[in-house]
CSV table of C-alpha atoms and ligand atoms in Angstrom, one decimal:
chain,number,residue,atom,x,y,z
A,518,UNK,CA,21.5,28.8,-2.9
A,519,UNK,CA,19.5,26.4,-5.1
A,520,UNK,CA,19.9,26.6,-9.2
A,521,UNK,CA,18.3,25.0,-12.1
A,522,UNK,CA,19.8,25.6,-15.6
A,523,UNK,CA,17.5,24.7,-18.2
A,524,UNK,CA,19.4,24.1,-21.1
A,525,UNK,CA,19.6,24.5,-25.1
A,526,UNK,CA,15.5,24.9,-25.3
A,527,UNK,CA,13.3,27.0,-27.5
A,528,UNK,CA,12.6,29.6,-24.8
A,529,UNK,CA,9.7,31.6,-25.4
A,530,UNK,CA,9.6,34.6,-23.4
A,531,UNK,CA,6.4,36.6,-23.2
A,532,UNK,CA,7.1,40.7,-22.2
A,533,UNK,CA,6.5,42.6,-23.7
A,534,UNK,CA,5.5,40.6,-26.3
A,535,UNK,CA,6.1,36.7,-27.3
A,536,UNK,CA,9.5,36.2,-28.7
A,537,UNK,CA,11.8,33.1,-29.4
A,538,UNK,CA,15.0,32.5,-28.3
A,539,UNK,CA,16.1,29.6,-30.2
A,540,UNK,CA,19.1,27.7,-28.3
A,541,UNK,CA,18.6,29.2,-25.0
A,542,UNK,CA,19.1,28.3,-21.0
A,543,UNK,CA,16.9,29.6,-18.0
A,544,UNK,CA,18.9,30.2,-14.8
A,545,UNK,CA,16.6,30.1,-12.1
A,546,UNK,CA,18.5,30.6,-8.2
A,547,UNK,CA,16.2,30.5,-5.0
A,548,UNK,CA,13.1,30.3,-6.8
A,549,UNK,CA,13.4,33.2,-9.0
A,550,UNK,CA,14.5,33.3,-12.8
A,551,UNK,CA,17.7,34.7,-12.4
A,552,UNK,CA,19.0,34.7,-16.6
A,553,UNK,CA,17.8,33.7,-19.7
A,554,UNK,CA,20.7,33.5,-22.6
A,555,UNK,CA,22.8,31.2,-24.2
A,556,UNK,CA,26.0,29.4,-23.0
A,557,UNK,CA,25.3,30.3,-19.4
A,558,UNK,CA,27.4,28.7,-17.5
A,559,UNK,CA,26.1,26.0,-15.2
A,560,UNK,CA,26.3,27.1,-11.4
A,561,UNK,CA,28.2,24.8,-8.9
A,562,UNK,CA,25.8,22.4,-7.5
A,563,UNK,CA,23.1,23.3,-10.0
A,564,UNK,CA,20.5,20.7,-11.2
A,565,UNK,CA,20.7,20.7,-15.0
A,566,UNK,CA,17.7,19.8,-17.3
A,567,UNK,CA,18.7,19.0,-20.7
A,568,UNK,CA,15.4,21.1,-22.8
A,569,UNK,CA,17.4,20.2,-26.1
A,570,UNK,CA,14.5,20.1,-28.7
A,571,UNK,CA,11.5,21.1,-26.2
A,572,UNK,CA,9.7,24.6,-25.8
A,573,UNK,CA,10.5,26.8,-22.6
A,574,UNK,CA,7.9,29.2,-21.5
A,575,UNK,CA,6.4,30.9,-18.7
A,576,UNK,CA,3.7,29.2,-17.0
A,577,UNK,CA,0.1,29.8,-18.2
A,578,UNK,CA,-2.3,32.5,-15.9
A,579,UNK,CA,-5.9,31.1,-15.6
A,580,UNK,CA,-7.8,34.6,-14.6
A,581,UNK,CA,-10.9,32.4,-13.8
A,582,UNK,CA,-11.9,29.7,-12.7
A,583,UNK,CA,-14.6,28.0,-10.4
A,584,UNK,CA,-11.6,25.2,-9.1
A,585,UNK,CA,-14.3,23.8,-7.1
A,586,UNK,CA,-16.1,22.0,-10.2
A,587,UNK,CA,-14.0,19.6,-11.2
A,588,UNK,CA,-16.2,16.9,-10.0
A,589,UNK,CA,-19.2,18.3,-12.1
A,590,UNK,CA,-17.3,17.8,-14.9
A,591,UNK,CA,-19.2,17.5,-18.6
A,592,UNK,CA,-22.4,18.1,-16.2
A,593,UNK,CA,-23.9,20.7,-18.8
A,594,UNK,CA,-23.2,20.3,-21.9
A,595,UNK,CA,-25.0,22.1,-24.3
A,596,UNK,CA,-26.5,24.4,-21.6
A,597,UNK,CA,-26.9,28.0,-21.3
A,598,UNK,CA,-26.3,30.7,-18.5
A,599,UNK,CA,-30.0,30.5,-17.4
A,600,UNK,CA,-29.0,26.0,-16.9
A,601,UNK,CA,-25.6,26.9,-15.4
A,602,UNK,CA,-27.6,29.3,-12.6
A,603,UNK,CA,-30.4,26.9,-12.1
A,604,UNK,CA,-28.4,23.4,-12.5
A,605,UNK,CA,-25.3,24.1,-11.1
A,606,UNK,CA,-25.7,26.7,-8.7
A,607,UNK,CA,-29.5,26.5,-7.9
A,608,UNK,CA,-29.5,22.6,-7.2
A,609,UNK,CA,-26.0,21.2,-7.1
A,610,UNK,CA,-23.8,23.3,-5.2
A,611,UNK,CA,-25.7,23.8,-1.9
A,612,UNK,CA,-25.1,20.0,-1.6
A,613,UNK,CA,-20.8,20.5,-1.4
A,614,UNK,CA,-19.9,19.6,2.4
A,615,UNK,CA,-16.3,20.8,3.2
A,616,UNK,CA,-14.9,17.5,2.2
A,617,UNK,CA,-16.4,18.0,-1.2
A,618,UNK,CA,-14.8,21.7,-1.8
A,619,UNK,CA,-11.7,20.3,-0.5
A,620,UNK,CA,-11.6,17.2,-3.3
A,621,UNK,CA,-12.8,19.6,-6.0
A,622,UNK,CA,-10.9,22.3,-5.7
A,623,UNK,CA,-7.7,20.5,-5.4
A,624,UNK,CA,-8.5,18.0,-8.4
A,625,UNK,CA,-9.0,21.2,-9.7
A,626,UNK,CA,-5.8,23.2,-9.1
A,627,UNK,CA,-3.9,19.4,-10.1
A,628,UNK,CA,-5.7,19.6,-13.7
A,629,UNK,CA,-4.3,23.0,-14.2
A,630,UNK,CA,-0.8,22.7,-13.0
A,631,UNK,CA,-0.6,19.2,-15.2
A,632,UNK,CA,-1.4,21.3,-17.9
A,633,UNK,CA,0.9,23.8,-17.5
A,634,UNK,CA,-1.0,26.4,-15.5
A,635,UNK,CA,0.8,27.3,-12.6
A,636,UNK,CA,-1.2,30.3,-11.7
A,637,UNK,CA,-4.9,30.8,-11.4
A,638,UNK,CA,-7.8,33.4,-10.2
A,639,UNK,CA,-9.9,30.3,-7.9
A,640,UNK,CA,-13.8,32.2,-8.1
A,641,UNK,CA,-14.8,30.4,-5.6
A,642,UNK,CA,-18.6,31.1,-5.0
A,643,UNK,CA,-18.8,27.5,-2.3
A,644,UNK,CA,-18.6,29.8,0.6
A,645,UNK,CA,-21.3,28.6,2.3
A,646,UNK,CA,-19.2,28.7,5.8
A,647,UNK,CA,-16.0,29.2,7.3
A,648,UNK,CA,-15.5,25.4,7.1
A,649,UNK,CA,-16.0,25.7,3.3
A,650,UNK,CA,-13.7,28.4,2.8
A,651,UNK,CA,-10.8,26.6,5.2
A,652,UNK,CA,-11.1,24.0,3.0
A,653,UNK,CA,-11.0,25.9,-0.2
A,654,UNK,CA,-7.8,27.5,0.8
A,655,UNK,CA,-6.1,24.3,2.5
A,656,UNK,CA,-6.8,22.6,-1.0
A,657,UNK,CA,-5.3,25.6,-3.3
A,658,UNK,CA,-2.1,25.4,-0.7
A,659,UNK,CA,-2.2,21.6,-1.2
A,660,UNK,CA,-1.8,21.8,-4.6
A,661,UNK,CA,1.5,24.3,-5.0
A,662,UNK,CA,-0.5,26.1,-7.8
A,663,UNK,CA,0.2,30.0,-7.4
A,664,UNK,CA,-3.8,31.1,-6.9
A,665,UNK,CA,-5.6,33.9,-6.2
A,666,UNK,CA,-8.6,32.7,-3.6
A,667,UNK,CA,-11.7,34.7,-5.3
A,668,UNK,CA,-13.6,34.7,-1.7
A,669,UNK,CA,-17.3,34.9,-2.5
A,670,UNK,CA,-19.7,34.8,0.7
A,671,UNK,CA,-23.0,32.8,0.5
A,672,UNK,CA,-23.4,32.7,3.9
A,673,UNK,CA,-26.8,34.4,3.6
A,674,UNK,CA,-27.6,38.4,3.1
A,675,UNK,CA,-27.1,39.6,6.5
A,676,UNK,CA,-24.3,42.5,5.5
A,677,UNK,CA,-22.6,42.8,8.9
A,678,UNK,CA,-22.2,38.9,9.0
A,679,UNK,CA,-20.7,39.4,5.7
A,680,UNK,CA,-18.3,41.9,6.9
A,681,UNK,CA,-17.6,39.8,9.7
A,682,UNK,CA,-16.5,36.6,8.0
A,683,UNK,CA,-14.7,38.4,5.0
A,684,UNK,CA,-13.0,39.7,7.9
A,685,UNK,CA,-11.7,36.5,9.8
A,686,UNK,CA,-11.1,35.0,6.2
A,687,UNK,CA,-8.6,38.2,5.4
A,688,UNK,CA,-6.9,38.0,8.7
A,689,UNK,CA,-6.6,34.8,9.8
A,690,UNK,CA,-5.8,32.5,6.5
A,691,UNK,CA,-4.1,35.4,4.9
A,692,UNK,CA,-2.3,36.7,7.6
A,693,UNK,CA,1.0,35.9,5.9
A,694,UNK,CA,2.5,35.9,2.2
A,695,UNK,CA,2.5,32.2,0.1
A,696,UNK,CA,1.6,31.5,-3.2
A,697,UNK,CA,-1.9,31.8,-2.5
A,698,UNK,CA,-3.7,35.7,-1.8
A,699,UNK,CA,-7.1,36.6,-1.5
A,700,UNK,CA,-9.2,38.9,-3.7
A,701,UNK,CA,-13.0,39.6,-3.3
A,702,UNK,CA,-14.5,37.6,-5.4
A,703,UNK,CA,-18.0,40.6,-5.3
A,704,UNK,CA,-21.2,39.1,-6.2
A,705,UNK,CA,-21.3,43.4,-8.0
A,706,UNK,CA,-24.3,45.5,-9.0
A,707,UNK,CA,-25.4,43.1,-11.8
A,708,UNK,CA,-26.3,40.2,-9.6
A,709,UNK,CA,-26.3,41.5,-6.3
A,710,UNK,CA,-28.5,44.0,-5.0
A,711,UNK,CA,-27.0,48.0,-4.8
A,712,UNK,CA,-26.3,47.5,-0.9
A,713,UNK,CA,-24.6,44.2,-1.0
A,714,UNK,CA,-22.3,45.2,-3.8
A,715,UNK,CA,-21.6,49.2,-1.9
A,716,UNK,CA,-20.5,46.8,0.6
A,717,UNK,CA,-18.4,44.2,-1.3
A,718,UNK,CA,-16.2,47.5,-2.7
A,719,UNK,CA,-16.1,49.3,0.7
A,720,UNK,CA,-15.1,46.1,2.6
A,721,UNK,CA,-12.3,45.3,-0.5
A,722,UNK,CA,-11.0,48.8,0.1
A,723,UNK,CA,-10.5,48.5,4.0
A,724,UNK,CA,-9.4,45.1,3.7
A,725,UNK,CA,-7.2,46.1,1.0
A,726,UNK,CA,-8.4,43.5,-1.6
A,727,UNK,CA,-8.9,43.7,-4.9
A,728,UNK,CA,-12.1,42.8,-6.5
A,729,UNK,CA,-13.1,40.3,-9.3
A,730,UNK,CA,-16.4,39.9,-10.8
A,731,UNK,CA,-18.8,39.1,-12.9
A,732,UNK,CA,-20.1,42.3,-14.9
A,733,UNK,CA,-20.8,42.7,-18.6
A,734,UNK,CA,-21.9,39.0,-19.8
A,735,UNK,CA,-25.9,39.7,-18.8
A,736,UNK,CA,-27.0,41.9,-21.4
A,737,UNK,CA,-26.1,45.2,-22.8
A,738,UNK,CA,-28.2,47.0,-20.7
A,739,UNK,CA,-27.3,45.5,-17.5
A,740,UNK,CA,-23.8,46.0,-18.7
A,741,UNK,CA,-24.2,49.5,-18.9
A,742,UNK,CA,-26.2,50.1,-15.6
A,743,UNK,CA,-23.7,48.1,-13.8
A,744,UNK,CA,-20.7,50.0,-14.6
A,745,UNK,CA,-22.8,53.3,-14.1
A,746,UNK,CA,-23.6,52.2,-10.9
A,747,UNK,CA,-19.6,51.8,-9.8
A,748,UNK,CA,-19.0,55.3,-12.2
A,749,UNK,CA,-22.3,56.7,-9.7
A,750,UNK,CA,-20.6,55.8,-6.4
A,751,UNK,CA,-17.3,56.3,-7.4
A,752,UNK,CA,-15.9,52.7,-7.1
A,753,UNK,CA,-14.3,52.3,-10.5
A,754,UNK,CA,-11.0,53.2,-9.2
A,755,UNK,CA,-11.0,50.6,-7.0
A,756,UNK,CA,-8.8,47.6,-8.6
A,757,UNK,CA,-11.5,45.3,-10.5
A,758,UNK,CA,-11.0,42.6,-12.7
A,759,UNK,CA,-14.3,42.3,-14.8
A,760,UNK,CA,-14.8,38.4,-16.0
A,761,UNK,CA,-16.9,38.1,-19.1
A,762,UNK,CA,-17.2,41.7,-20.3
A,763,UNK,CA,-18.9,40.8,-23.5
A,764,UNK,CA,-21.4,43.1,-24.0
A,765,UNK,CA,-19.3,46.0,-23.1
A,766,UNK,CA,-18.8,48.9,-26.2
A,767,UNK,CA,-15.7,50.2,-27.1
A,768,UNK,CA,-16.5,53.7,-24.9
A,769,UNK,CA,-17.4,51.7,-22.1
A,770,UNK,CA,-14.1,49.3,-22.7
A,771,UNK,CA,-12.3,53.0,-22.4
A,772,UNK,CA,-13.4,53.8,-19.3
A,773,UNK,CA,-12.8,50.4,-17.4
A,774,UNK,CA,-9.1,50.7,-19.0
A,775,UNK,CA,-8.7,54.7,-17.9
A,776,UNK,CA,-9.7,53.8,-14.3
A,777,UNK,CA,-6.9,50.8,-14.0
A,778,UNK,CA,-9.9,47.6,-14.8
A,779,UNK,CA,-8.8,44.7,-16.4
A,780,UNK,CA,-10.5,41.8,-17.9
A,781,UNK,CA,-11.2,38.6,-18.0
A,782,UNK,CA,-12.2,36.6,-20.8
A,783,UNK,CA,-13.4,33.2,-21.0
A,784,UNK,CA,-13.9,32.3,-24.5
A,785,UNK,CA,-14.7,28.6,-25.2
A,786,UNK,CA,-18.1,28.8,-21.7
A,787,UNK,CA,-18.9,32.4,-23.2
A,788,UNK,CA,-19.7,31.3,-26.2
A,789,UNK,CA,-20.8,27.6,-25.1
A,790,UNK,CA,-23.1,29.3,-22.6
A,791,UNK,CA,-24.2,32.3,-25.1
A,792,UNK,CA,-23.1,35.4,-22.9
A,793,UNK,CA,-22.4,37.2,-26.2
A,794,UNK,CA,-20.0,39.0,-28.5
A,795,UNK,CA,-16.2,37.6,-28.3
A,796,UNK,CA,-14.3,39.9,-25.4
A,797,UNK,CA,-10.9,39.7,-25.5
A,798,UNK,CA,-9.5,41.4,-28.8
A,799,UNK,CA,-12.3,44.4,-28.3
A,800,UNK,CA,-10.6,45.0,-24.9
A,801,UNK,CA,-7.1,44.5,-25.7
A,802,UNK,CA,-8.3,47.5,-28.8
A,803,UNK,CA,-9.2,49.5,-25.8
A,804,UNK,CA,-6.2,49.2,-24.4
A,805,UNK,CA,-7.4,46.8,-21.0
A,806,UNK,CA,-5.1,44.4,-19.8
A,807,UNK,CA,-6.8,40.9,-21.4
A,808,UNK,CA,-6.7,37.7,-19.7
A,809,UNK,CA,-8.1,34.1,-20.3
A,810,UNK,CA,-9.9,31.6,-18.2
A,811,UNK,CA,-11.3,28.2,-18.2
A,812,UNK,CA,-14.1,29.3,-16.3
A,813,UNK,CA,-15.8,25.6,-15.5
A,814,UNK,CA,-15.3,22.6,-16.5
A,815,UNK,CA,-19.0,22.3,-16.5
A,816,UNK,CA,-19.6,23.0,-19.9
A,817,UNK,CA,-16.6,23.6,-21.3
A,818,UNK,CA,-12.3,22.7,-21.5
A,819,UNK,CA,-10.1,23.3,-18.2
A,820,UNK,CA,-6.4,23.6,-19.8
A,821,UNK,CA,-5.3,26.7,-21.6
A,822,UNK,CA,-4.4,25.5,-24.7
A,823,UNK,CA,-7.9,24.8,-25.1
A,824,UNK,CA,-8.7,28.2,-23.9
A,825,UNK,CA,-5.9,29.8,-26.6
A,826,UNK,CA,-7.3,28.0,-29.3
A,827,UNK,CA,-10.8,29.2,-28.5
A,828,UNK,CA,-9.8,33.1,-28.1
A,829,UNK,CA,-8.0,32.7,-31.6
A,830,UNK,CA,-11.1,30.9,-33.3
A,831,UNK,CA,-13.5,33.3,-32.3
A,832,UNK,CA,-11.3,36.7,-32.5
A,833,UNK,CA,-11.0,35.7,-36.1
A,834,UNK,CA,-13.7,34.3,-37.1
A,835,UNK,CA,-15.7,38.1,-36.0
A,836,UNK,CA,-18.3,39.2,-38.4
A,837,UNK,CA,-16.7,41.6,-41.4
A,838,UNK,CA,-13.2,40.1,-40.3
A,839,UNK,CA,-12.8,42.6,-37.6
A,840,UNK,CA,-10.5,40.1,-35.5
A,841,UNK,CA,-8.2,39.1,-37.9
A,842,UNK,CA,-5.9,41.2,-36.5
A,843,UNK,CA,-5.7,38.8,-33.6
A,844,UNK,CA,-2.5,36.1,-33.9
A,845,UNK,CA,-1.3,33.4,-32.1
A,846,UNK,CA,1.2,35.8,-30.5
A,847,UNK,CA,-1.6,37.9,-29.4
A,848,UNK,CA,-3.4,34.5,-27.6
A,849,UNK,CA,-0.3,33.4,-26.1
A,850,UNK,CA,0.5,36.8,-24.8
A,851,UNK,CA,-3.0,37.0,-22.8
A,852,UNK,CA,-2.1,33.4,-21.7
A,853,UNK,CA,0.3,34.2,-19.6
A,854,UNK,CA,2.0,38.0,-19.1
A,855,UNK,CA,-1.5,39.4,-20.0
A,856,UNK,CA,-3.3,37.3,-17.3
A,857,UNK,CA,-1.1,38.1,-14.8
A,858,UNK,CA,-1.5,41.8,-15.4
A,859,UNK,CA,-5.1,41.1,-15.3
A,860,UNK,CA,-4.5,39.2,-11.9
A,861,UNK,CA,-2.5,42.2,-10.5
A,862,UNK,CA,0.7,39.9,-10.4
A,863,UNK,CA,2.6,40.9,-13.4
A,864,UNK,CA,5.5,41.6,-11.0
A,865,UNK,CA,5.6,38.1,-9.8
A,866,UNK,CA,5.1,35.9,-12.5
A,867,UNK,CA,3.8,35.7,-16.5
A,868,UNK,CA,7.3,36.2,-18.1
A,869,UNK,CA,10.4,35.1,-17.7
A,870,UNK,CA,12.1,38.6,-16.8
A,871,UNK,CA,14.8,38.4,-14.3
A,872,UNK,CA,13.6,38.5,-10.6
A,873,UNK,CA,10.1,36.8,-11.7
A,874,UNK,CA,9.2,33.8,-9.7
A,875,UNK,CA,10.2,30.9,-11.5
A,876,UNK,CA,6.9,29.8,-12.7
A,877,UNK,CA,7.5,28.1,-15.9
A,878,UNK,CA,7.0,25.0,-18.4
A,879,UNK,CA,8.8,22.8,-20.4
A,880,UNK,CA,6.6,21.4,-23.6
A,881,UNK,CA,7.9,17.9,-25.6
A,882,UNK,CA,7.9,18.5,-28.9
A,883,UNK,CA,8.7,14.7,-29.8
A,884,UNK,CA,4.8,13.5,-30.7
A,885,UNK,CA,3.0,13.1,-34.0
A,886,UNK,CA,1.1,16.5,-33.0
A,887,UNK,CA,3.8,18.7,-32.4
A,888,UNK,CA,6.5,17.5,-34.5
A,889,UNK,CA,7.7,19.8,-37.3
A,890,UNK,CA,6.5,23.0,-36.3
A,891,UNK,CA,7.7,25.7,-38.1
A,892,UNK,CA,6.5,28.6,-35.6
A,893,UNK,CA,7.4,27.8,-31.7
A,894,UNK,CA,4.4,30.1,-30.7
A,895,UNK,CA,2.3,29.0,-33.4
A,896,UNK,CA,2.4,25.3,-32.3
A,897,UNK,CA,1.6,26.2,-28.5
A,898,UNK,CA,-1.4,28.0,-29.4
A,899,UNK,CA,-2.8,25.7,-31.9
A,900,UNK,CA,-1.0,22.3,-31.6
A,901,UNK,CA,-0.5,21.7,-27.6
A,902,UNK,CA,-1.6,19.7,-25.2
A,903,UNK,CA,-1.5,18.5,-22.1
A,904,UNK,CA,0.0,15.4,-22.8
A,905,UNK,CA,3.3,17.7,-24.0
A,906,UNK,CA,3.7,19.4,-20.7
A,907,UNK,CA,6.5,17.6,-19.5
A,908,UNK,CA,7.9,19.9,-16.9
A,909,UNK,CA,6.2,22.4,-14.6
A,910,UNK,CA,7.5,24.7,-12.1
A,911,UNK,CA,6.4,27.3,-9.7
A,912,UNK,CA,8.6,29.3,-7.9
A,913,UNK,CA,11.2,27.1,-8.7
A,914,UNK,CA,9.7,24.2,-7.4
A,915,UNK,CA,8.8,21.1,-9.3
A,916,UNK,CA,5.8,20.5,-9.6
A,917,UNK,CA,5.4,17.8,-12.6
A,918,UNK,CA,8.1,16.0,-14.1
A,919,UNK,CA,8.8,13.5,-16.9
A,920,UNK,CA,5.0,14.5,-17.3
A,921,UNK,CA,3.9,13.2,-14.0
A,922,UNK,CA,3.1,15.4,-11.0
A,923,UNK,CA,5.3,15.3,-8.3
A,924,UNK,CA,4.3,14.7,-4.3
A,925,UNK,CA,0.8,13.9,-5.4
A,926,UNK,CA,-1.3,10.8,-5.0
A,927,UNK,CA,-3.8,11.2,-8.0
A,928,UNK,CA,-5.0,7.7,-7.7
A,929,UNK,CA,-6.4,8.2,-4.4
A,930,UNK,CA,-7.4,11.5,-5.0
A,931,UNK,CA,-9.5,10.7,-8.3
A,932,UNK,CA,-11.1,7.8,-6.4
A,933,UNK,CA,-12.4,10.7,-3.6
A,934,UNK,CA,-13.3,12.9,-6.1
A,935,UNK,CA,-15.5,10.4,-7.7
A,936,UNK,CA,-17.1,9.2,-4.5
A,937,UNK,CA,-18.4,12.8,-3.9
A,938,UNK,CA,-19.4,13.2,-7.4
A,939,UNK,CA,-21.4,10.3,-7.1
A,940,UNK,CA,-22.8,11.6,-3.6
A,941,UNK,CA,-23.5,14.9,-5.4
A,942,UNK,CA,-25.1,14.3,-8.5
A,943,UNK,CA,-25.9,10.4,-7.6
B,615,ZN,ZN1,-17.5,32.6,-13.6
């Protein structure tokens, strides 16, 4: 058996809700968080890392993300939904060769585990062919973030090829259990036309998938003809993350969180991009598991303290003071535990309850900006950043240490990344 004690931190656990345990160790054994108390004594033949002075916390869950981006980056600032469709996906992404979804999307997955994500939702709407999607996964394995592989076909809108290569993908690249699963990452009834998405739920049923999607950030109209449309063909029962959300109303909140939905907020693009009203407290009210995501790093920040800080700006800064209900606890709980619910994966990962996967960070305290804090939870949500992730795990594996990531060459991979970036965008 393997062990790590980390010892004497400020552990923060997250489930049910964020609490501190000042003075605290975390035993994990094969992978797994096996206690979390103080004194434990250290296990024979156990590494020990002295987290004397530095926060402990389970890793962060990115519920969306389009991995694949991160050579666009800064590409649309400014922009607006109606840019991102046209720019990014109209012009720039039927230009990504294999190679090209292969260097994103694992500069990508490296950006979010050096910040102390160590799971994320991949959206990855590059599939232009089975070479694209082989590389897409071989880059999220690459990486040693835990990820869920969002598969969404573009290979055209013949239905039974759809079926076809959603088929191989399922069975031949997911064949077996890792860190990395596959949802259906469903085009739905708001972009896609009826048949498509009838299909996208059927096949995610037979191929037992679940489904994550875009619905609710077009419109309040098209929000509420979408979800009819699942209510019509009785597909809401289905398990469906809806990503953006926004222009959902509390009754229609209600019924996403009474058929087992959950959601995915993305605060800092849905506001830079204008997709509407703040999501994620007006959820959570309605009682639907609430995570975050960076969404792109097209327009907007790819770590998740970023993403924390956004939620907690924009919850309470909500006309009439509606969100000031909304803490820090309440950002750092959809950061992590909440995400993963979101995800479906709240029994893996999110908290640091014994028999979790060991998925987990340790945060330096010793700089000018996170020095003095008064309120552990407080200062992750609103002083963090990257630059403090010192230590990052995922199922007990190291995956950065002494804040540099382990068993990767980030030179040569940010010399690739710019080489297709410059091919790409010239
Ligand atoms: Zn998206």
């Amino acid at each position: 058996m393997t062990s790590t004690l980390l010892r004497n931190g400020v552990v923060i656990d997250t489930a049910p809700e964020p609490t501190v345990l000042d003075r605290a160790d975390v035993l994990v054994e094969d992978g797994r968080i096996a206690a979390v108390g103080s004194g434990l004594p250290v296990p024979p033949g156990a590494e020990v890392i002295d987290a004397t002075g530095r926060i402990v916390l389970p890793g962060f869950v990115d519920t969306h993300r389009h991995t694949w981006q991160a050579g666009i980056r800064a590409l649309l600032p400014d922009g607006t939904l109606g840019g991102y469709l046209q720019r990014i996906l109209g012009e720039i992404a039927p230009g990504y060769t294999p190679d090209d979804v292969h260097t994103g999307t694992l500069a990508g997955a490296l950006e979010s585990l050096d910040s102390g994500i160590t799971t994320l939702v991949d959206w990855s709407h590059i599939q232009f062919g089975p070479a694209h999607t082989d590389a897409s996964v071989a880059a999220l394995r690459a990486s040693g973030v835990r990820a869920v592989f969002g598969y969404c076909y573009l290979g055209g809108d013949d239905l039974d090829a759809f079926a076809a290569e959603t088929t191989r993908v399922r069975r031949e690249l997911f064949d077996t259990t890792g860190t990395v699963s596959m949802a259906m990452g469903a085009l739905g009834p708001e972009i896609a036309d009826g048949e498509r998405a009838l299909r996208e739920w059927r096949l995610a049923r037979d191929l037992d998938l679940t489904i994550t999607t875009h619905m609710g950030g077009h419109g309040a109209e098209s929000a509420a003809r979408g979800l009819a449309f699942l209510e019509r063909h009785g597909l809401m029962d289905h398990p469906t993350m809806y990503v953006h959300a926004n222009f959902y109303t509390g009754e229609e909140f209600k019924r996403i969180a009474g058929t087992g939905g959950t959601v995915s907020a993305t605060p800092a693009i849905e506001a830079a991009l204008d997709l509407g009203p703040a999501a994620t407290g007006r959820a959570l009210a309605a009682g639907v598991p609430t995570g975050l995501g960076a969404d792109t790093v097209v327009s907007g920040p790819g770590d998740m303290f970023s993403v924390m800080r956004a939620a907690y700006v924009l919850e309470r800064g909500r006309p009439d003071s509606a969100g000031l209900a909304f803490s820090t606890s309440d950002a750092l709980r959809a950061a992590t535990i909440g995400g993963a619910e979101t995800a479906g994966l709240a029994d893996l990962t999110g908290s640091l309850t014994p028999g979790k996967q060991a998925d987990l960070l340790v945060l330096r305290t010793d700089t000018l900006g996170m020095a003095s804090a008064h309120d552990p939870i407080a200062a992750v949500v609103l002083h963090a950043e990257t630059r403090n992730v010192d230590t990052v795990l995922v199922g007990g594996r190291t995956v950065k240490r002494d804040g540099v990531l382990v068993g990767q060459d980030v030179p040569a991979l940010l010399e690739s990344l710019a080489a297709s970036a410059e091919r790409l965008v010239g």
